[in-house]
Short mmCIF file of N, CA and C in Angstrom, two decimals:
data_model
loop_
_atom_site.label_atom_id
_atom_site.label_comp_id
_atom_site.label_asym_id
_atom_site.label_seq_id
_atom_site.Cartn_x
_atom_site.Cartn_y
_atom_site.Cartn_z
N MET A 1 124.90 122.32 5.74
CA MET A 1 126.19 122.72 5.36
C MET A 1 126.87 121.46 4.64
N THR A 2 127.41 121.68 3.53
CA THR A 2 128.08 120.62 2.84
C THR A 2 129.58 120.53 3.36
N GLU A 3 129.93 119.22 3.72
CA GLU A 3 131.29 118.97 4.09
C GLU A 3 132.24 119.24 2.94
N GLN A 4 133.37 119.83 3.19
CA GLN A 4 134.34 120.17 2.18
C GLN A 4 135.45 119.07 2.12
N TYR A 5 135.58 118.49 0.93
CA TYR A 5 136.61 117.45 0.92
C TYR A 5 137.92 117.98 0.48
N HIS A 6 139.02 117.55 0.95
CA HIS A 6 140.24 118.24 0.59
C HIS A 6 141.28 117.00 0.51
N PRO A 7 142.36 117.24 -0.29
CA PRO A 7 143.45 116.27 -0.46
C PRO A 7 144.10 115.89 0.84
N THR A 8 144.39 114.71 1.08
CA THR A 8 145.18 114.29 2.27
C THR A 8 146.67 114.51 2.15
N GLY A 9 147.14 114.74 0.98
CA GLY A 9 148.50 114.64 0.59
C GLY A 9 149.03 113.49 0.03
N GLU A 10 148.32 112.36 0.25
CA GLU A 10 148.76 110.99 -0.50
C GLU A 10 148.53 111.03 -1.87
N THR A 11 149.43 110.51 -2.71
CA THR A 11 149.31 110.36 -4.15
C THR A 11 149.83 109.04 -4.57
N SER A 12 149.48 108.57 -5.82
CA SER A 12 149.93 107.37 -6.37
C SER A 12 149.96 107.45 -7.93
N ILE A 13 150.52 106.49 -8.47
CA ILE A 13 150.49 106.29 -9.92
C ILE A 13 149.94 105.02 -10.21
N VAL A 14 148.95 104.90 -11.00
CA VAL A 14 148.23 103.56 -11.16
C VAL A 14 147.87 103.46 -12.63
N ILE A 15 147.59 102.12 -13.04
CA ILE A 15 147.09 101.64 -14.32
C ILE A 15 145.70 101.22 -14.05
N VAL A 16 144.84 101.85 -14.80
CA VAL A 16 143.30 101.31 -14.72
C VAL A 16 143.07 100.59 -16.01
N PRO A 17 142.53 99.36 -15.83
CA PRO A 17 142.48 98.59 -17.04
C PRO A 17 141.09 99.15 -17.82
N PRO A 18 140.89 98.61 -19.00
CA PRO A 18 139.67 99.01 -19.72
C PRO A 18 138.31 98.60 -18.95
N PRO A 19 137.27 99.22 -19.41
CA PRO A 19 135.96 98.88 -18.66
C PRO A 19 135.66 97.38 -18.56
N ASP A 20 135.84 96.69 -19.65
CA ASP A 20 135.45 95.15 -19.44
C ASP A 20 136.24 94.55 -18.49
N VAL A 21 137.58 94.86 -18.18
CA VAL A 21 138.34 94.28 -17.23
C VAL A 21 137.96 94.83 -15.82
N CYS A 22 137.68 96.11 -15.76
CA CYS A 22 137.16 96.59 -14.49
C CYS A 22 135.90 96.00 -14.11
N GLY A 23 135.06 95.67 -15.10
CA GLY A 23 133.73 94.95 -14.81
C GLY A 23 133.94 93.61 -14.20
N TYR A 24 134.93 92.90 -14.70
CA TYR A 24 135.32 91.55 -14.24
C TYR A 24 135.84 91.72 -12.79
N ALA A 25 136.69 92.62 -12.58
CA ALA A 25 137.35 92.86 -11.21
C ALA A 25 136.23 93.24 -10.23
N ASP A 26 135.37 94.17 -10.67
CA ASP A 26 134.33 94.59 -9.81
C ASP A 26 133.38 93.60 -9.30
N HIS A 27 133.15 92.61 -10.21
CA HIS A 27 132.26 91.47 -9.67
C HIS A 27 132.88 90.88 -8.41
N TYR A 28 134.08 90.65 -8.34
CA TYR A 28 134.71 90.15 -7.19
C TYR A 28 134.83 91.24 -6.15
N ARG A 29 135.15 92.42 -6.44
CA ARG A 29 135.27 93.46 -5.44
C ARG A 29 134.03 93.77 -4.67
N ARG A 30 133.01 93.61 -5.37
CA ARG A 30 131.53 93.78 -4.67
C ARG A 30 131.39 92.78 -3.65
N LEU A 31 131.85 91.47 -4.04
CA LEU A 31 131.57 90.37 -3.08
C LEU A 31 132.62 90.43 -1.87
N TYR A 32 133.81 90.77 -2.21
CA TYR A 32 134.97 90.53 -1.20
C TYR A 32 135.67 91.84 -0.67
N MET A 33 135.18 92.95 -1.08
CA MET A 33 135.69 94.25 -0.46
C MET A 33 134.71 95.33 -0.57
N PRO A 34 133.34 95.03 -0.24
CA PRO A 34 132.26 96.07 -0.51
C PRO A 34 132.39 97.25 0.17
N ASP A 35 133.11 97.43 1.26
CA ASP A 35 133.32 98.63 2.02
C ASP A 35 134.38 99.63 1.33
N ILE A 36 135.20 99.06 0.46
CA ILE A 36 136.30 99.74 -0.21
C ILE A 36 136.08 99.99 -1.65
N ILE A 37 135.05 99.31 -2.25
CA ILE A 37 134.97 99.33 -3.73
C ILE A 37 134.82 100.63 -4.23
N HIS A 38 134.28 101.55 -3.52
CA HIS A 38 133.90 102.95 -4.13
C HIS A 38 134.92 103.99 -3.83
N HIS A 39 136.06 103.49 -3.18
CA HIS A 39 137.12 104.42 -2.80
C HIS A 39 138.13 104.64 -4.11
N ILE A 40 138.18 103.60 -4.91
CA ILE A 40 139.05 103.60 -6.10
C ILE A 40 138.73 102.62 -7.07
N GLU A 41 138.77 102.79 -8.33
CA GLU A 41 138.37 101.90 -9.40
C GLU A 41 139.49 100.74 -9.38
N PRO A 42 139.19 99.70 -9.97
CA PRO A 42 140.24 98.46 -10.21
C PRO A 42 141.42 99.15 -10.78
N HIS A 43 142.59 98.68 -10.28
CA HIS A 43 143.82 99.31 -10.76
C HIS A 43 144.98 98.47 -10.47
N VAL A 44 146.14 98.69 -11.13
CA VAL A 44 147.46 98.09 -10.82
C VAL A 44 148.33 99.30 -10.40
N THR A 45 148.86 99.27 -9.05
CA THR A 45 149.64 100.33 -8.58
C THR A 45 151.02 100.20 -9.25
N VAL A 46 151.49 101.42 -9.78
CA VAL A 46 152.89 101.46 -10.27
C VAL A 46 153.76 101.88 -9.17
N THR A 47 153.33 103.04 -8.36
CA THR A 47 154.15 103.37 -7.23
C THR A 47 153.13 104.10 -6.29
N TYR A 48 153.34 103.89 -5.11
CA TYR A 48 152.67 104.56 -3.90
C TYR A 48 153.58 104.56 -2.82
N PRO A 49 153.80 105.56 -2.02
CA PRO A 49 153.30 107.05 -2.35
C PRO A 49 154.12 107.65 -3.34
N PHE A 50 153.59 108.58 -4.04
CA PHE A 50 154.37 109.44 -4.97
C PHE A 50 154.51 110.68 -4.39
N VAL A 51 154.88 111.72 -5.12
CA VAL A 51 155.05 113.14 -4.69
C VAL A 51 153.96 113.49 -3.94
N PRO A 52 154.13 114.29 -2.74
CA PRO A 52 153.04 114.75 -2.06
C PRO A 52 152.12 115.71 -2.91
N TYR A 53 150.87 115.70 -2.46
CA TYR A 53 149.87 116.44 -3.35
C TYR A 53 150.36 117.87 -3.60
N ASP A 54 150.79 118.66 -2.64
CA ASP A 54 151.13 120.07 -2.89
C ASP A 54 152.40 120.24 -3.76
N LYS A 55 153.06 119.17 -4.18
CA LYS A 55 154.24 119.19 -5.15
C LYS A 55 153.93 118.61 -6.44
N LEU A 56 152.68 118.15 -6.67
CA LEU A 56 152.38 117.47 -7.89
C LEU A 56 152.44 118.44 -9.13
N ALA A 57 152.01 119.69 -9.06
CA ALA A 57 152.03 120.63 -10.20
C ALA A 57 153.45 120.83 -10.55
N GLU A 58 154.32 120.83 -9.64
CA GLU A 58 155.77 121.01 -9.93
C GLU A 58 156.37 119.79 -10.52
N ALA A 59 156.04 118.64 -10.13
CA ALA A 59 156.60 117.34 -10.62
C ALA A 59 155.97 116.89 -11.92
N GLU A 60 154.80 117.36 -12.18
CA GLU A 60 154.11 116.86 -13.51
C GLU A 60 154.85 116.95 -14.78
N PRO A 61 155.46 118.11 -15.02
CA PRO A 61 156.16 118.27 -16.35
C PRO A 61 157.35 117.23 -16.35
N ARG A 62 158.05 116.98 -15.37
CA ARG A 62 159.18 115.90 -15.33
C ARG A 62 158.65 114.47 -15.51
N LEU A 63 157.32 114.21 -14.89
CA LEU A 63 156.81 113.08 -15.16
C LEU A 63 156.24 112.77 -16.48
N ARG A 64 155.70 113.84 -17.12
CA ARG A 64 155.25 113.72 -18.47
C ARG A 64 156.39 113.47 -19.45
N GLN A 65 157.34 114.12 -19.26
CA GLN A 65 158.65 114.05 -20.00
C GLN A 65 159.15 112.61 -19.97
N LEU A 66 159.27 112.15 -18.73
CA LEU A 66 159.80 110.80 -18.51
C LEU A 66 158.92 109.80 -19.13
N LEU A 67 157.69 109.87 -18.98
CA LEU A 67 156.71 108.73 -19.44
C LEU A 67 156.58 108.82 -20.93
N ALA A 68 156.90 109.98 -21.53
CA ALA A 68 156.97 110.02 -23.00
C ALA A 68 157.96 109.16 -23.59
N LYS A 69 159.00 108.74 -22.84
CA LYS A 69 160.08 107.98 -23.21
C LYS A 69 159.70 106.43 -22.97
N CYS A 70 158.70 106.17 -22.14
CA CYS A 70 158.37 104.82 -21.86
C CYS A 70 157.33 104.24 -22.81
N PRO A 71 157.54 103.23 -23.46
CA PRO A 71 156.66 102.64 -24.52
C PRO A 71 155.37 102.12 -23.77
N PRO A 72 154.26 102.22 -24.54
CA PRO A 72 153.16 101.50 -24.16
C PRO A 72 153.39 99.98 -23.91
N ARG A 73 152.58 99.29 -23.13
CA ARG A 73 152.87 97.81 -22.90
C ARG A 73 151.55 97.23 -22.72
N ARG A 74 151.75 95.82 -22.89
CA ARG A 74 150.58 94.99 -22.69
C ARG A 74 150.74 94.27 -21.32
N LEU A 75 149.63 94.25 -20.69
CA LEU A 75 149.56 93.59 -19.40
C LEU A 75 148.42 92.42 -19.49
N SER A 76 148.57 91.44 -18.66
CA SER A 76 147.73 90.30 -18.75
C SER A 76 147.66 89.74 -17.32
N PHE A 77 146.47 89.31 -16.95
CA PHE A 77 146.18 88.54 -15.74
C PHE A 77 146.04 87.22 -15.99
N ARG A 78 146.72 86.28 -15.18
CA ARG A 78 146.76 84.96 -15.52
C ARG A 78 146.11 84.05 -14.40
N GLY A 79 145.47 84.77 -13.46
CA GLY A 79 144.92 84.09 -12.24
C GLY A 79 144.85 84.82 -11.14
N PHE A 80 144.27 84.09 -10.13
CA PHE A 80 144.16 84.77 -8.75
C PHE A 80 145.34 84.32 -7.87
N SER A 81 145.70 85.18 -6.94
CA SER A 81 146.62 84.83 -5.84
C SER A 81 146.38 85.59 -4.72
N THR A 82 147.18 85.36 -3.62
CA THR A 82 146.91 85.95 -2.40
C THR A 82 148.12 86.45 -1.68
N PHE A 83 148.02 87.48 -0.83
CA PHE A 83 148.95 87.87 0.03
C PHE A 83 148.31 87.44 1.51
N ARG A 84 148.70 86.27 1.93
CA ARG A 84 147.95 85.64 2.95
C ARG A 84 148.06 86.52 4.38
N ALA A 85 149.22 87.10 4.49
CA ALA A 85 149.56 87.76 5.79
C ALA A 85 148.56 89.04 5.82
N SER A 86 148.38 89.58 4.79
CA SER A 86 147.57 90.75 4.85
C SER A 86 146.16 90.57 4.37
N GLY A 87 145.70 89.31 4.00
CA GLY A 87 144.32 89.04 3.83
C GLY A 87 143.88 89.54 2.40
N ILE A 88 144.72 89.62 1.37
CA ILE A 88 144.52 90.24 0.08
C ILE A 88 144.37 89.12 -0.96
N LEU A 89 143.30 89.19 -1.69
CA LEU A 89 142.99 88.39 -2.88
C LEU A 89 143.18 89.11 -3.99
N TYR A 90 143.99 88.74 -5.02
CA TYR A 90 144.27 89.60 -6.11
C TYR A 90 144.35 88.86 -7.52
N LEU A 91 144.22 89.68 -8.62
CA LEU A 91 144.51 89.12 -9.88
C LEU A 91 146.05 89.22 -10.05
N ARG A 92 146.54 88.07 -10.57
CA ARG A 92 148.10 88.05 -10.72
C ARG A 92 148.47 88.29 -12.12
N LEU A 93 149.51 89.26 -12.18
CA LEU A 93 149.95 89.57 -13.63
C LEU A 93 150.87 88.40 -14.17
N ALA A 94 150.92 88.19 -15.43
CA ALA A 94 151.67 87.21 -16.00
C ALA A 94 153.12 87.64 -16.05
N ASP A 95 153.43 88.95 -16.16
CA ASP A 95 154.74 89.49 -16.19
C ASP A 95 154.95 90.75 -15.45
N ASN A 96 155.46 90.61 -14.21
CA ASN A 96 155.67 91.71 -13.23
C ASN A 96 156.69 92.73 -13.83
N GLU A 97 157.60 92.23 -14.78
CA GLU A 97 158.63 93.10 -15.13
C GLU A 97 158.03 94.36 -16.00
N ARG A 98 156.78 94.20 -16.59
CA ARG A 98 156.23 95.30 -17.35
C ARG A 98 155.74 96.45 -16.39
N ILE A 99 155.51 96.23 -15.22
CA ILE A 99 155.21 97.26 -14.30
C ILE A 99 156.56 97.72 -13.47
N HIS A 100 157.46 96.65 -13.18
CA HIS A 100 158.70 97.05 -12.58
C HIS A 100 159.60 98.01 -13.43
N SER A 101 159.67 97.77 -14.75
CA SER A 101 160.38 98.67 -15.69
C SER A 101 159.92 100.04 -15.61
N LEU A 102 158.60 100.26 -15.55
CA LEU A 102 158.05 101.52 -15.42
C LEU A 102 158.39 102.24 -14.20
N TYR A 103 158.10 101.36 -13.10
CA TYR A 103 158.32 101.82 -11.76
C TYR A 103 159.89 102.34 -11.69
N ARG A 104 160.83 101.47 -12.14
CA ARG A 104 162.15 101.89 -12.06
C ARG A 104 162.51 103.12 -12.84
N ALA A 105 161.97 103.41 -13.88
CA ALA A 105 161.99 104.70 -14.59
C ALA A 105 161.58 105.85 -13.82
N ILE A 106 160.47 105.56 -13.13
CA ILE A 106 159.87 106.69 -12.24
C ILE A 106 160.73 106.99 -11.02
N LEU A 107 161.29 105.86 -10.45
CA LEU A 107 162.17 105.94 -9.29
C LEU A 107 163.46 106.60 -9.64
N ASP A 108 164.01 106.41 -10.86
CA ASP A 108 165.26 106.97 -11.37
C ASP A 108 165.01 108.59 -11.32
N GLU A 109 163.98 108.99 -11.83
CA GLU A 109 163.55 110.48 -11.85
C GLU A 109 163.26 111.03 -10.56
N PHE A 110 162.56 110.18 -9.61
CA PHE A 110 162.07 110.73 -8.36
C PHE A 110 162.65 109.73 -7.28
N PRO A 111 163.83 109.65 -6.95
CA PRO A 111 164.50 108.69 -6.13
C PRO A 111 163.95 108.84 -4.63
N GLU A 112 163.49 110.08 -4.36
CA GLU A 112 163.02 110.27 -2.91
C GLU A 112 161.75 109.65 -2.61
N TYR A 113 160.99 108.97 -3.61
CA TYR A 113 159.69 108.48 -3.44
C TYR A 113 159.60 106.98 -3.81
N PRO A 114 160.33 106.07 -3.20
CA PRO A 114 160.39 104.65 -3.53
C PRO A 114 158.87 103.95 -3.23
N ALA A 115 158.47 103.14 -3.97
CA ALA A 115 157.26 102.44 -3.68
C ALA A 115 157.14 101.88 -2.36
N TYR A 116 156.04 102.03 -1.68
CA TYR A 116 155.73 101.44 -0.39
C TYR A 116 156.81 101.86 0.60
N GLY A 117 157.37 103.08 0.41
CA GLY A 117 158.41 103.64 1.35
C GLY A 117 159.67 102.79 1.25
N GLY A 118 159.85 102.07 0.20
CA GLY A 118 161.04 101.15 0.04
C GLY A 118 160.93 99.86 0.81
N LYS A 119 159.87 99.50 1.38
CA LYS A 119 159.55 98.40 2.22
C LYS A 119 159.92 97.05 1.46
N TYR A 120 159.60 97.04 0.19
CA TYR A 120 159.77 95.73 -0.62
C TYR A 120 160.99 96.02 -1.68
N ALA A 121 161.66 97.12 -1.56
CA ALA A 121 162.79 97.42 -2.48
C ALA A 121 162.04 97.35 -3.95
N ALA A 122 162.68 96.75 -4.99
CA ALA A 122 162.05 96.70 -6.30
C ALA A 122 161.28 95.33 -6.36
N GLY A 123 161.21 94.58 -5.31
CA GLY A 123 160.53 93.28 -5.31
C GLY A 123 159.10 93.26 -5.07
N PHE A 124 158.45 94.50 -5.07
CA PHE A 124 157.03 94.51 -4.82
C PHE A 124 156.31 93.66 -5.91
N VAL A 125 155.08 93.17 -5.54
CA VAL A 125 154.44 92.27 -6.53
C VAL A 125 153.10 93.24 -7.08
N PRO A 126 153.25 93.63 -8.30
CA PRO A 126 152.20 94.44 -8.85
C PRO A 126 150.94 93.42 -9.09
N HIS A 127 149.78 94.00 -8.79
CA HIS A 127 148.62 93.20 -8.74
C HIS A 127 147.37 93.99 -8.80
N LEU A 128 146.15 93.34 -8.98
CA LEU A 128 144.95 94.16 -8.90
C LEU A 128 144.15 93.46 -7.63
N THR A 129 143.92 94.19 -6.67
CA THR A 129 143.23 93.74 -5.58
C THR A 129 141.62 93.54 -5.87
N VAL A 130 141.18 92.25 -5.47
CA VAL A 130 139.78 91.99 -5.60
C VAL A 130 139.11 91.58 -4.47
N GLY A 131 139.88 91.51 -3.37
CA GLY A 131 139.28 91.09 -2.04
C GLY A 131 140.12 91.43 -0.88
N VAL A 132 139.61 91.62 0.23
CA VAL A 132 140.21 92.00 1.42
C VAL A 132 139.47 91.04 2.63
N PHE A 133 140.27 90.26 3.25
CA PHE A 133 139.67 89.38 4.14
C PHE A 133 140.38 89.46 5.52
N SER A 134 139.48 89.42 6.74
CA SER A 134 140.12 89.47 8.01
C SER A 134 140.27 88.01 8.49
N ASP A 135 139.54 87.06 7.88
CA ASP A 135 139.51 85.68 8.27
C ASP A 135 140.35 84.89 7.24
N PRO A 136 141.57 84.42 7.69
CA PRO A 136 142.48 83.61 6.83
C PRO A 136 141.79 82.33 6.24
N GLN A 137 140.93 81.74 6.96
CA GLN A 137 140.27 80.55 6.48
C GLN A 137 139.25 80.91 5.29
N GLU A 138 138.62 82.08 5.40
CA GLU A 138 137.73 82.51 4.42
C GLU A 138 138.59 82.80 3.15
N LEU A 139 139.66 83.55 3.22
CA LEU A 139 140.47 83.81 2.15
C LEU A 139 141.02 82.45 1.48
N ALA A 140 141.40 81.58 2.17
CA ALA A 140 141.91 80.41 1.67
C ALA A 140 140.79 79.65 0.92
N ALA A 141 139.53 79.58 1.44
CA ALA A 141 138.42 79.04 0.84
C ALA A 141 138.05 79.58 -0.53
N VAL A 142 138.14 80.99 -0.55
CA VAL A 142 137.70 81.70 -1.73
C VAL A 142 138.78 81.42 -2.75
N TYR A 143 139.97 81.61 -2.31
CA TYR A 143 141.08 81.30 -3.34
C TYR A 143 141.13 79.97 -3.88
N ASP A 144 140.83 78.96 -3.06
CA ASP A 144 140.72 77.57 -3.63
C ASP A 144 139.75 77.35 -4.56
N GLU A 145 138.55 78.12 -4.39
CA GLU A 145 137.55 78.16 -5.28
C GLU A 145 137.80 78.80 -6.72
N LEU A 146 138.39 80.00 -6.55
CA LEU A 146 138.72 80.71 -7.72
C LEU A 146 140.02 80.28 -8.54
N SER A 147 140.95 79.71 -7.79
CA SER A 147 142.17 79.32 -8.45
C SER A 147 142.15 78.31 -9.47
N VAL A 148 140.93 77.60 -9.64
CA VAL A 148 140.80 76.64 -10.69
C VAL A 148 140.48 77.29 -12.04
N GLN A 149 140.11 78.56 -12.10
CA GLN A 149 139.89 79.27 -13.28
C GLN A 149 141.07 79.30 -14.17
N ARG A 150 141.02 79.04 -15.43
CA ARG A 150 141.99 79.26 -16.42
C ARG A 150 141.84 80.64 -16.97
N LEU A 151 142.48 81.63 -16.37
CA LEU A 151 142.15 83.05 -16.59
C LEU A 151 143.27 83.60 -17.55
N TYR A 152 142.84 84.31 -18.57
CA TYR A 152 143.82 85.12 -19.44
C TYR A 152 143.07 86.33 -19.82
N ILE A 153 143.34 87.40 -19.19
CA ILE A 153 142.80 88.66 -19.54
C ILE A 153 143.94 89.60 -19.84
N GLY A 154 144.04 90.12 -21.08
CA GLY A 154 145.06 90.97 -21.48
C GLY A 154 144.41 92.33 -22.04
N PHE A 155 145.32 93.43 -21.83
CA PHE A 155 144.91 94.77 -22.40
C PHE A 155 146.13 95.57 -22.54
N ASP A 156 146.05 96.54 -23.41
CA ASP A 156 147.18 97.43 -23.75
C ASP A 156 147.17 98.62 -22.86
N VAL A 157 148.28 99.05 -22.33
CA VAL A 157 148.40 100.22 -21.39
C VAL A 157 149.08 101.29 -22.30
N GLU A 158 148.42 102.35 -22.38
CA GLU A 158 148.86 103.63 -23.04
C GLU A 158 148.90 104.89 -22.17
N ARG A 159 148.50 104.76 -20.94
CA ARG A 159 148.57 105.79 -20.05
C ARG A 159 148.57 105.34 -18.52
N VAL A 160 148.94 106.21 -17.78
CA VAL A 160 148.85 106.06 -16.33
C VAL A 160 148.16 107.08 -15.63
N LEU A 161 147.57 106.93 -14.56
CA LEU A 161 146.79 107.91 -13.82
C LEU A 161 147.54 108.31 -12.69
N VAL A 162 147.51 109.68 -12.33
CA VAL A 162 148.17 110.09 -11.00
C VAL A 162 146.92 110.32 -10.14
N LYS A 163 146.87 109.69 -8.99
CA LYS A 163 145.71 109.70 -8.08
C LYS A 163 146.07 110.46 -6.81
N ALA A 164 145.10 111.16 -6.28
CA ALA A 164 145.27 111.87 -4.93
C ALA A 164 144.21 111.40 -4.10
N ARG A 165 144.54 111.00 -2.92
CA ARG A 165 143.48 110.63 -1.93
C ARG A 165 142.92 111.81 -1.15
N MET A 166 141.56 111.70 -1.23
CA MET A 166 140.71 112.85 -0.53
C MET A 166 140.42 112.49 0.87
N SER A 167 139.96 113.42 1.62
CA SER A 167 139.78 113.31 3.00
C SER A 167 138.54 112.29 3.27
N ASP A 168 137.65 112.01 2.27
CA ASP A 168 136.62 111.09 2.48
C ASP A 168 137.07 109.59 2.07
N GLY A 169 138.36 109.48 1.81
CA GLY A 169 138.97 108.13 1.48
C GLY A 169 138.88 107.76 0.00
N VAL A 170 138.22 108.63 -0.83
CA VAL A 170 138.12 108.51 -2.37
C VAL A 170 139.45 108.91 -2.95
N TRP A 171 139.91 108.04 -4.03
CA TRP A 171 141.08 108.52 -4.76
C TRP A 171 140.61 109.16 -6.06
N ASP A 172 140.87 110.44 -6.20
CA ASP A 172 140.58 111.22 -7.35
C ASP A 172 141.65 111.18 -8.26
N THR A 173 141.34 111.34 -9.63
CA THR A 173 142.42 111.36 -10.64
C THR A 173 142.79 112.80 -10.78
N TRP A 174 144.03 113.02 -10.57
CA TRP A 174 144.60 114.33 -10.66
C TRP A 174 145.15 114.59 -12.12
N ALA A 175 145.63 113.50 -12.78
CA ALA A 175 146.13 113.68 -14.14
C ALA A 175 146.19 112.33 -14.82
N GLU A 176 145.98 112.36 -16.13
CA GLU A 176 146.08 111.19 -17.04
C GLU A 176 147.43 111.50 -17.89
N ILE A 177 148.37 110.67 -17.82
CA ILE A 177 149.64 110.89 -18.49
C ILE A 177 149.89 109.70 -19.46
N PRO A 178 149.99 110.10 -20.87
CA PRO A 178 150.26 109.07 -21.82
C PRO A 178 151.60 108.51 -21.66
N LEU A 179 151.87 107.25 -22.11
CA LEU A 179 153.11 106.60 -22.29
C LEU A 179 153.56 106.74 -23.74
N GLY A 180 154.83 106.81 -23.98
CA GLY A 180 155.40 106.74 -25.31
C GLY A 180 155.00 108.09 -26.08
N GLY A 181 154.54 109.09 -25.56
CA GLY A 181 154.20 110.28 -26.11
C GLY A 181 152.83 110.23 -26.85
N LYS A 182 152.15 109.13 -26.63
CA LYS A 182 150.89 108.97 -27.18
C LYS A 182 149.76 109.83 -26.45
N VAL A 183 148.80 110.32 -27.24
CA VAL A 183 147.72 111.01 -26.55
C VAL A 183 146.56 110.10 -26.46
N GLY A 184 145.98 110.38 -25.22
CA GLY A 184 144.73 109.47 -24.96
C GLY A 184 144.79 109.05 -23.65
#
């Protein structure tokens, strides 16, 4: 008998970089988060949690209309950084405002769903996770090794993905929504 996978109710809005950037991130994700790498592709979270899964169909037209007013934007990663307390190694964005402005627009339309339950207010740090460590010393050593790289990886963002977490832990794409009314 095949196990039936079903949505858990958790959703998010993310930006997935182009394949070459995902390939770069996946090199490190395979090394430093091998148990998690297959749950979701490399991404920058715009907001989590978003509307519960059973309300996505109702919310989607509002989200599409809102995002049609938000211009495409360029994102760039400028190096590695860490959230030491939570053991996270990530690619650091050059300009957090490019995600924060998109997040604020979504929050204005859906105020009942603040990012991270409002834990960080509007001060959350957008990032692309490339490692999860339980040992703080290992995290520090890996960061020290990688932080010397002079990294500049840029890409244009023309769409966001609405993701839904399934019972097997995998985040499936529920919808792709263009920014600025662009198709793609």
